[in-house]
Amino acid sequence: MIGRRLGGGNRPVGSPAVGAALDRLGVGHPGGYTHEIVFRRCPACGERNIVRDGDFTCALCDGDLPAEWNVDEVAGRGHG
């Protein structure tokens, strides 16, 4: 799949259709993610975060970030 993975529940941006389209055009591609980026929304403050080096801590308020995907959730409503 071409694109970025948004993390945890592994919601990708991109599509197998992108890879298929590039194949039809004869354009080379890596066939997978070149760099995985994990995003989480902080349940305490609603900030979107990039998880780096496995540190699930909010960069803004130092709150704990959930292990599972939650970026689709409405900010301020928390996880679960």
mmCIF file of C-alpha atoms in Angstrom:
data_model
loop_
_atom_site.group_PDB
_atom_site.id
_atom_site.type_symbol
_atom_site.label_atom_id
_atom_site.label_comp_id
_atom_site.label_asym_id
_atom_site.label_seq_id
_atom_site.Cartn_x
_atom_site.Cartn_y
_atom_site.Cartn_z
ATOM 1 C CA MET A 1 0.000 0.000 0.000
ATOM 2 C CA ILE A 2 1.239 3.466 -0.833
ATOM 3 C CA GLY A 3 0.847 6.248 1.729
ATOM 4 C CA ARG A 4 1.244 6.666 5.457
ATOM 5 C CA ARG A 5 -0.135 4.470 8.152
ATOM 6 C CA LEU A 6 -1.860 6.474 10.834
ATOM 7 C CA GLY A 7 -1.159 3.971 13.527
ATOM 8 C CA GLY A 8 -2.526 1.448 15.938
ATOM 9 C CA GLY A 9 -5.840 0.239 14.576
ATOM 10 C CA ASN A 10 -3.696 0.816 11.488
ATOM 11 C CA ARG A 11 -5.887 3.170 9.549
ATOM 12 C CA PRO A 12 -3.937 3.842 6.368
ATOM 13 C CA VAL A 13 -3.901 6.903 4.187
ATOM 14 C CA GLY A 14 -3.615 5.758 0.630
ATOM 15 C CA SER A 15 -5.061 2.738 -0.974
ATOM 16 C CA PRO A 16 -4.172 -0.503 -2.714
ATOM 17 C CA ALA A 17 -5.797 1.236 -5.690
ATOM 18 C CA VAL A 18 -2.903 3.717 -5.721
ATOM 19 C CA GLY A 19 -0.387 0.892 -6.060
ATOM 20 C CA ALA A 20 -2.490 -0.739 -8.785
ATOM 21 C CA ALA A 21 -2.737 2.549 -10.693
ATOM 22 C CA LEU A 22 1.028 3.033 -10.509
ATOM 23 C CA ASP A 23 1.502 -0.538 -11.746
ATOM 24 C CA ARG A 24 -0.768 0.126 -14.731
ATOM 25 C CA LEU A 25 1.256 3.236 -15.550
ATOM 26 C CA GLY A 26 4.519 1.352 -15.240
ATOM 27 C CA VAL A 27 5.673 3.616 -12.424
ATOM 28 C CA GLY A 28 7.900 1.942 -9.861
ATOM 29 C CA HIS A 29 6.943 2.112 -6.186
ATOM 30 C CA PRO A 30 8.064 0.401 -2.986
ATOM 31 C CA GLY A 31 4.881 -1.697 -2.716
ATOM 32 C CA GLY A 32 4.446 -0.738 0.913
ATOM 33 C CA TYR A 33 4.968 2.008 3.405
ATOM 34 C CA THR A 34 8.298 3.764 3.223
ATOM 35 C CA HIS A 35 7.831 5.282 6.683
ATOM 36 C CA GLU A 36 5.170 4.479 9.261
ATOM 37 C CA ILE A 37 3.757 7.382 11.267
ATOM 38 C CA VAL A 38 1.599 6.667 14.328
ATOM 39 C CA PHE A 39 -0.934 9.328 15.347
ATOM 40 C CA ARG A 40 -3.031 9.567 18.525
ATOM 41 C CA ARG A 41 -5.396 12.197 19.910
ATOM 42 C CA CYS A 42 -4.870 13.100 23.564
ATOM 43 C CA PRO A 43 -8.024 12.287 25.568
ATOM 44 C CA ALA A 44 -7.121 14.995 28.119
ATOM 45 C CA CYS A 45 -6.568 18.015 25.858
ATOM 46 C CA GLY A 46 -7.660 16.884 22.375
ATOM 47 C CA GLU A 47 -4.273 17.575 20.756
ATOM 48 C CA ARG A 48 -3.197 15.362 17.849
ATOM 49 C CA ASN A 49 0.196 13.763 18.440
ATOM 50 C CA ILE A 50 2.789 11.796 16.539
ATOM 51 C CA VAL A 51 3.977 8.883 18.669
ATOM 52 C CA ARG A 52 7.768 8.791 18.552
ATOM 53 C CA ASP A 53 9.960 5.937 19.740
ATOM 54 C CA GLY A 54 6.992 4.221 21.404
ATOM 55 C CA ASP A 55 6.403 7.161 23.777
ATOM 56 C CA PHE A 56 2.616 7.483 24.108
ATOM 57 C CA THR A 57 2.755 10.845 25.947
ATOM 58 C CA CYS A 58 1.004 14.015 24.770
ATOM 59 C CA ALA A 59 3.509 16.627 23.598
ATOM 60 C CA LEU A 60 1.230 19.426 24.834
ATOM 61 C CA CYS A 61 -0.074 18.356 28.267
ATOM 62 C CA ASP A 62 2.031 15.235 29.074
ATOM 63 C CA GLY A 63 -1.175 13.171 29.306
ATOM 64 C CA ASP A 64 -1.178 9.475 28.467
ATOM 65 C CA LEU A 65 -2.074 8.612 24.876
ATOM 66 C CA PRO A 66 -4.121 5.467 24.209
ATOM 67 C CA ALA A 67 -2.510 2.413 22.652
ATOM 68 C CA GLU A 68 -5.388 2.049 20.172
ATOM 69 C CA TRP A 69 -6.322 4.340 17.288
ATOM 70 C CA ASN A 70 -8.525 7.281 18.351
ATOM 71 C CA VAL A 71 -7.815 10.094 15.882
ATOM 72 C CA ASP A 72 -11.303 9.812 14.346
ATOM 73 C CA GLU A 73 -12.884 10.675 17.701
ATOM 74 C CA VAL A 74 -14.184 14.158 18.409
ATOM 75 C CA ALA A 75 -11.659 16.218 20.394
ATOM 76 C CA GLY A 76 -12.509 16.631 24.055
ATOM 77 C CA ARG A 77 -14.740 13.544 24.273
ATOM 78 C CA GLY A 78 -11.945 11.212 25.229
ATOM 79 C CA HIS A 79 -11.390 7.614 24.241
ATOM 80 C CA GLY A 80 -13.953 4.866 24.694
#
